[in-house]
Amino acid sequence: MAIEILMPSLSPGMEEGKLAKWLVQEGAEVSAGDIIAEIETDKATLEFEAHQSGVLARLIVPAGTDGVAVGTPLAVMAGDEDGEMEAGPAETPEPHSTSPARQPAAVTASPGRDNAATAEQAAMESANAPRIFMSPLARRLAREAGLDPAGLSGTGPRGRILRADVEAALTPDKHADARPAGGSHAADREDTGPVSSPADDDMVLKVFEEGSFRRVPHDSMRKTIARRLTLAKTTIPHFYLTVNCEIDTLLELRGRLNAAAPIKSAAETSEPAYRISVNDMVVKALASALAAVPNANASWTESEMLIHEHADIAVAVALDGGLITPVVRRAEQKAISVISNEIRELARRARNKELRPEEYQGGTTAVSNLGMYGISEFSAIINPPHGTILAIGEAVQKPVVKNGAIVPATIMRVTLSADHRAVDGALGAQLLAAFRNGIENPLSLLV
């Protein structure tokens, strides 16, 4: 039986990806586990593995095609019992079109051969039938309204359910039947196409003289960042708390710990086993604070509050054209040296687009540090489903009053952004106070 190989969803919220490269040719025999293609998401480049044996009868999407929607057929696999299939001319799908899954996907995807479990899960998700395609906004509105997506009729490309379809189900439009099948209003496309409408683009372009700028098309990372941050700022009621932390004792302890670091191995390298940074100690202090104030380690959902058992802390890593937030899991249980090496390795692999999806998905909170750029203070945007994020500013020497005398001290300003649905002001203040206590009494972080 011929089976369509579909573009899988490799991360929550993923709507499209880039088919970077085919590693096998049309007509080639493929065994289960063979890597047949590479897929680029906004976060990483993943190897695409065949989930079953057969003949790759037809390549539908050419290599290098960007904006391939989840669920779009990429190729056709003929099972061993089918023998050779005649390969017709390949048709390039619309970059933003979405195709419902009609057959089980025949491949899995992973950043390496050791990630078959994650890849297999992605393929199994593609195999679930019937599959309902909805825009993220439409899905959220349907969930909030208690609507069953199976009972909704989609007017988007290939039956995709859009925001207007959910709104029409809640408030029937007498003119709804007059809309052509597959058509949609411009507002319906706000989360499936460009971040701004063509009219908005035209208004912006009119402001500037032709030839005074260059156009840089949005890549998948930029579009994902735009959608997620717009969603975060428009749906999460942020509030902010700022505190000054004196870090002279922390800097002294950091220096002593690094000076005492053993050499990794004389045979391998002369590098120390760890090089602790201020940011590493910030992550540990936040983890300890969440352990001390567990109700602040929360995520909001429409039906209930999620109070997390562990401090899984995402750390913002700047990339060319964007950023990524790999997660340090169970940071409250790890030594600072372990956290330091883990962050360093995650950041290295993030810049090389080698992270596995489970290494940057999830988390319960995040840390964003712009102090190295001389930024004294800023407010970070919460990354849903997190309930908080900590923004770290530059550490500078300032005069402070102690016991009636003016003395110098190194001060670091820290701002907590919190989701007011999950964290009240007093609870956020308790969390920030616990964090400050750990920073100013860093020996407590070693216990």
Coordinates of C-alpha atoms in Angstrom, one line a residue, residues 89-393:
P89 CA 5.9 14.8 -11.9
A90 CA 6.5 16.4 -8.5
E91 CA 4.1 19.2 -7.5
T92 CA 5.4 21.9 -5.2
P93 CA 2.8 22.6 -2.5
E94 CA 1.8 26.1 -1.5
P95 CA 4.3 27.2 1.2
H96 CA 1.6 27.9 3.7
S97 CA -1.0 25.3 2.7
T98 CA -2.0 22.5 5.1
S99 CA -3.0 19.0 4.1
P100 CA -4.9 16.6 6.3
A101 CA -3.2 13.3 7.0
R102 CA -4.8 10.6 4.9
Q103 CA -2.3 7.8 5.6
P104 CA 0.1 7.1 8.5
A105 CA 3.3 9.0 8.1
A106 CA 6.2 6.7 7.1
V107 CA 9.0 8.6 8.8
T108 CA 10.2 10.0 12.0
A109 CA 12.5 12.9 12.7
S110 CA 15.3 13.5 15.1
P111 CA 18.5 15.6 15.5
G112 CA 20.4 12.4 15.6
R113 CA 20.0 8.6 15.5
D114 CA 19.8 8.5 19.3
N115 CA 16.5 10.4 19.3
A116 CA 14.4 7.8 17.6
A117 CA 11.9 7.8 20.5
T118 CA 11.0 11.5 20.0
A119 CA 10.9 11.1 16.3
E120 CA 8.7 8.0 16.5
Q121 CA 6.3 9.9 18.6
A122 CA 6.1 12.7 16.0
A123 CA 5.3 10.1 13.3
M124 CA 2.7 8.5 15.5
E125 CA 1.0 11.9 16.0
S126 CA 0.9 12.3 12.2
A127 CA -0.8 8.9 12.0
N128 CA -3.7 9.7 14.2
A129 CA -6.9 9.9 12.2
P130 CA -9.0 11.8 11.7
R131 CA -6.7 14.8 12.1
I132 CA -8.2 18.3 12.7
F133 CA -6.3 21.3 11.5
M134 CA -6.8 24.5 13.4
S135 CA -4.9 27.7 13.8
P136 CA -3.5 28.2 17.3
L137 CA -5.8 31.1 18.0
A138 CA -8.8 29.2 16.8
R139 CA -7.9 26.2 19.0
R140 CA -7.6 28.5 22.0
L141 CA -10.9 30.2 21.4
A142 CA -12.6 26.9 20.9
R143 CA -11.2 25.5 24.1
E144 CA -12.2 28.6 26.1
A145 CA -15.7 28.4 24.6
G146 CA -16.0 24.7 25.3
L147 CA -16.5 23.9 21.6
D148 CA -15.6 20.4 20.2
P149 CA -13.3 21.0 17.2
A150 CA -14.8 17.9 15.5
G151 CA -18.1 19.8 15.2
L152 CA -16.6 22.9 13.5
S153 CA -16.5 23.5 9.8
G154 CA -13.2 25.0 8.5
T155 CA -13.1 27.6 5.8
G156 CA -9.3 27.9 5.6
P157 CA -7.0 26.2 3.1
R158 CA -7.9 22.5 2.8
G159 CA -10.5 22.8 5.5
R160 CA -8.3 24.4 8.2
I161 CA -10.4 25.8 11.0
L162 CA -9.7 29.5 11.5
R163 CA -10.7 32.1 14.2
A164 CA -13.7 33.2 12.1
D165 CA -15.0 29.7 12.0
V166 CA -15.0 29.5 15.8
E167 CA -16.6 32.9 16.1
A168 CA -19.3 31.9 13.5
A169 CA -20.1 28.9 15.6
L170 CA -20.5 31.1 18.7
T171 CA -22.4 33.8 16.9
P172 CA -23.9 32.5 13.6
D173 CA -23.5 34.9 10.7
K174 CA -26.5 35.1 8.4
H175 CA -24.1 35.7 5.5
A176 CA -21.8 32.8 6.4
D177 CA -23.2 30.6 3.7
A178 CA -22.3 33.2 1.1
R179 CA -18.6 32.8 1.7
P180 CA -16.9 30.7 -1.0
A181 CA -15.5 27.4 0.2
G182 CA -11.9 27.6 1.2
G183 CA -12.1 31.4 1.4
S184 CA -11.3 33.5 4.5
H185 CA -11.2 37.1 5.6
A186 CA -7.8 38.8 6.0
A187 CA -8.3 38.8 9.7
D188 CA -8.6 35.0 9.7
R189 CA -5.1 34.6 8.5
E190 CA -3.4 36.6 11.2
D191 CA -1.8 33.5 12.8
T192 CA -1.4 31.3 9.6
G193 CA 0.3 33.8 7.3
P194 CA 2.2 37.1 7.6
V195 CA 2.5 38.7 11.0
S196 CA 1.0 41.9 9.5
S197 CA -1.5 42.3 6.7
P198 CA -0.6 43.5 3.2
A199 CA -2.3 46.8 3.9
D200 CA -0.2 47.3 7.0
D201 CA 3.0 46.5 4.9
D202 CA 1.9 49.0 2.3
M203 CA 1.4 51.7 4.9
V204 CA 4.9 51.1 6.3
L205 CA 6.5 51.1 2.8
K206 CA 5.0 54.4 1.9
V207 CA 6.8 56.1 4.8
F208 CA 10.3 55.4 3.4
E209 CA 11.9 56.4 0.2
E210 CA 12.3 53.6 -2.4
G211 CA 15.8 52.3 -2.4
S212 CA 16.6 53.6 1.1
F213 CA 16.2 50.1 2.6
R214 CA 16.7 46.5 1.8
R215 CA 14.1 43.7 2.3
V216 CA 15.0 40.7 4.4
P217 CA 12.3 38.0 4.2
H218 CA 11.2 36.5 7.6
D219 CA 12.6 33.1 8.2
S220 CA 10.7 30.5 10.3
M221 CA 12.5 31.5 13.5
R222 CA 11.6 35.2 13.1
K223 CA 8.0 34.4 12.4
T224 CA 7.7 32.1 15.3
I225 CA 9.2 34.6 17.7
A226 CA 6.8 37.3 16.4
R227 CA 3.8 35.1 16.8
R228 CA 4.7 33.8 20.2
L229 CA 5.7 37.1 21.7
T230 CA 2.6 38.8 20.3
L231 CA 0.5 36.1 21.8
A232 CA 2.3 36.4 25.1
K233 CA 1.9 40.2 25.4
T234 CA -1.7 40.2 24.3
T235 CA -2.9 37.2 26.4
I236 CA -0.7 37.3 29.5
P237 CA -1.4 40.0 32.1
H238 CA 2.2 40.9 33.0
F239 CA 3.3 42.7 36.1
Y240 CA 6.8 43.6 37.1
L241 CA 8.9 43.7 40.3
T242 CA 12.4 45.0 40.5
V243 CA 15.0 44.5 43.3
N244 CA 18.7 45.5 43.8
C245 CA 21.0 42.6 44.6
E246 CA 24.4 43.2 46.2
I247 CA 26.8 40.6 44.6
D248 CA 30.2 41.3 46.1
T249 CA 30.1 38.2 48.2
L250 CA 28.9 36.2 45.3
L251 CA 31.7 37.5 43.1
E252 CA 34.3 36.6 45.7
L253 CA 32.8 33.0 46.1
R254 CA 32.7 32.6 42.3
G255 CA 36.4 33.5 42.1
R256 CA 37.3 31.0 44.8
L257 CA 35.3 28.2 43.2
N258 CA 36.9 28.8 39.8
A259 CA 40.4 29.0 41.3
A260 CA 39.8 25.6 43.0
A261 CA 38.4 23.9 39.9
P262 CA 40.3 20.7 39.1
I263 CA 41.7 20.0 35.7
K264 CA 39.4 17.8 33.5
S265 CA 42.1 15.3 32.6
A266 CA 45.8 15.7 31.9
A267 CA 45.5 13.3 29.0
E268 CA 42.6 15.2 27.4
T269 CA 43.1 18.8 28.0
S270 CA 44.4 21.3 30.5
E271 CA 41.1 23.1 30.9
P272 CA 39.4 23.3 34.3
A273 CA 36.5 21.0 35.0
Y274 CA 34.2 24.1 35.2
R275 CA 34.1 27.8 34.8
I276 CA 31.3 29.2 36.8
S277 CA 29.7 32.5 35.6
V278 CA 27.4 34.9 37.4
N279 CA 24.6 33.7 35.2
D280 CA 25.1 30.1 36.4
M281 CA 24.8 31.3 40.0
V282 CA 21.7 33.3 39.0
V283 CA 20.1 30.1 37.7
K284 CA 20.9 28.2 40.9
A285 CA 19.6 31.0 43.0
L286 CA 16.3 31.1 41.1
A287 CA 16.0 27.3 41.4
S288 CA 16.5 27.5 45.2
A289 CA 14.0 30.4 45.4
L290 CA 11.3 28.3 43.6
A291 CA 12.0 25.5 46.0
A292 CA 11.5 27.9 48.9
V293 CA 8.3 29.5 47.3
P294 CA 6.8 26.5 45.4
N295 CA 3.5 28.2 44.6
A296 CA 5.3 30.7 42.4
N297 CA 6.5 27.8 40.3
A298 CA 3.2 27.8 38.4
S299 CA 1.6 27.8 35.0
W300 CA -1.9 29.0 34.3
T301 CA -4.5 27.0 32.3
E302 CA -8.1 27.9 31.8
S303 CA -9.3 25.0 33.9
E304 CA -6.7 24.7 36.6
M305 CA -3.3 25.9 38.0
L306 CA -0.2 23.8 37.4
I307 CA 2.2 23.8 40.4
H308 CA 5.4 22.3 39.2
E309 CA 7.5 19.9 41.3
H310 CA 10.8 20.9 39.9
A311 CA 12.6 24.1 38.7
D312 CA 13.1 23.5 35.0
I313 CA 14.8 26.8 34.0
A314 CA 15.1 28.0 30.4
V315 CA 18.1 30.1 29.7
A316 CA 17.9 32.6 26.8
V317 CA 20.7 32.1 24.2
A318 CA 21.2 34.7 21.5
L319 CA 21.5 33.4 18.0
D320 CA 22.0 35.1 14.6
G321 CA 18.5 36.4 13.8
G322 CA 16.8 35.3 17.0
L323 CA 17.1 33.4 20.2
I324 CA 16.5 30.0 21.7
T325 CA 15.8 28.9 25.3
P326 CA 17.4 25.5 26.2
V327 CA 16.1 24.2 29.5
V328 CA 18.1 23.1 32.6
R329 CA 16.0 20.4 34.1
R330 CA 15.6 20.0 37.9
A331 CA 18.1 22.8 38.6
E332 CA 17.3 22.8 42.3
Q333 CA 18.9 19.3 42.5
K334 CA 22.1 20.2 40.7
A335 CA 25.4 21.6 41.9
I336 CA 26.4 25.0 40.4
S337 CA 29.3 23.3 38.6
V338 CA 26.9 20.9 36.9
I339 CA 24.5 23.7 35.9
S340 CA 27.5 25.7 34.5
N341 CA 28.7 22.9 32.3
E342 CA 25.2 22.0 31.2
I343 CA 24.4 25.6 30.2
R344 CA 27.7 25.9 28.3
E345 CA 27.1 22.7 26.4
L346 CA 23.4 23.6 25.6
A347 CA 24.4 27.0 24.4
R348 CA 27.2 25.6 22.1
R349 CA 24.8 23.1 20.6
A350 CA 22.0 25.7 20.3
R351 CA 24.3 27.9 18.2
N352 CA 25.1 24.9 16.0
K353 CA 21.3 24.1 15.7
E354 CA 22.0 20.7 17.3
L355 CA 19.5 20.8 20.1
R356 CA 16.9 18.0 20.4
P357 CA 13.3 19.3 20.8
E358 CA 13.0 18.0 24.3
E359 CA 16.0 20.2 25.2
Y360 CA 14.3 23.5 24.4
Q361 CA 10.6 22.7 24.9
G362 CA 8.8 23.2 28.2
G363 CA 10.4 24.6 31.3
T364 CA 8.7 26.3 34.2
T365 CA 10.4 29.7 34.2
A366 CA 13.3 31.4 32.4
V367 CA 16.3 33.7 32.8
S368 CA 17.3 36.4 30.3
N369 CA 20.6 38.2 31.0
L370 CA 21.5 41.3 29.1
G371 CA 24.0 42.6 31.7
M372 CA 27.0 41.8 29.5
Y373 CA 25.7 44.4 27.0
G374 CA 25.7 47.2 29.6
I375 CA 21.9 47.1 30.1
S376 CA 21.2 48.3 33.6
E377 CA 17.5 47.1 33.7
F378 CA 14.8 45.7 31.5
S379 CA 11.5 43.8 31.6
A380 CA 11.4 40.4 29.8
I381 CA 8.3 38.9 28.1
I382 CA 7.0 35.7 29.6
N383 CA 7.4 32.7 27.4
P384 CA 4.1 30.7 27.7
P385 CA 3.3 28.4 29.4
H386 CA 5.8 29.8 31.9
G387 CA 4.4 31.9 34.8
T388 CA 7.5 34.0 35.3
I389 CA 10.8 35.2 33.8
L390 CA 13.8 36.9 35.4
A391 CA 15.6 39.7 33.6
I392 CA 19.2 40.3 34.8
G393 CA 20.8 43.7 34.3

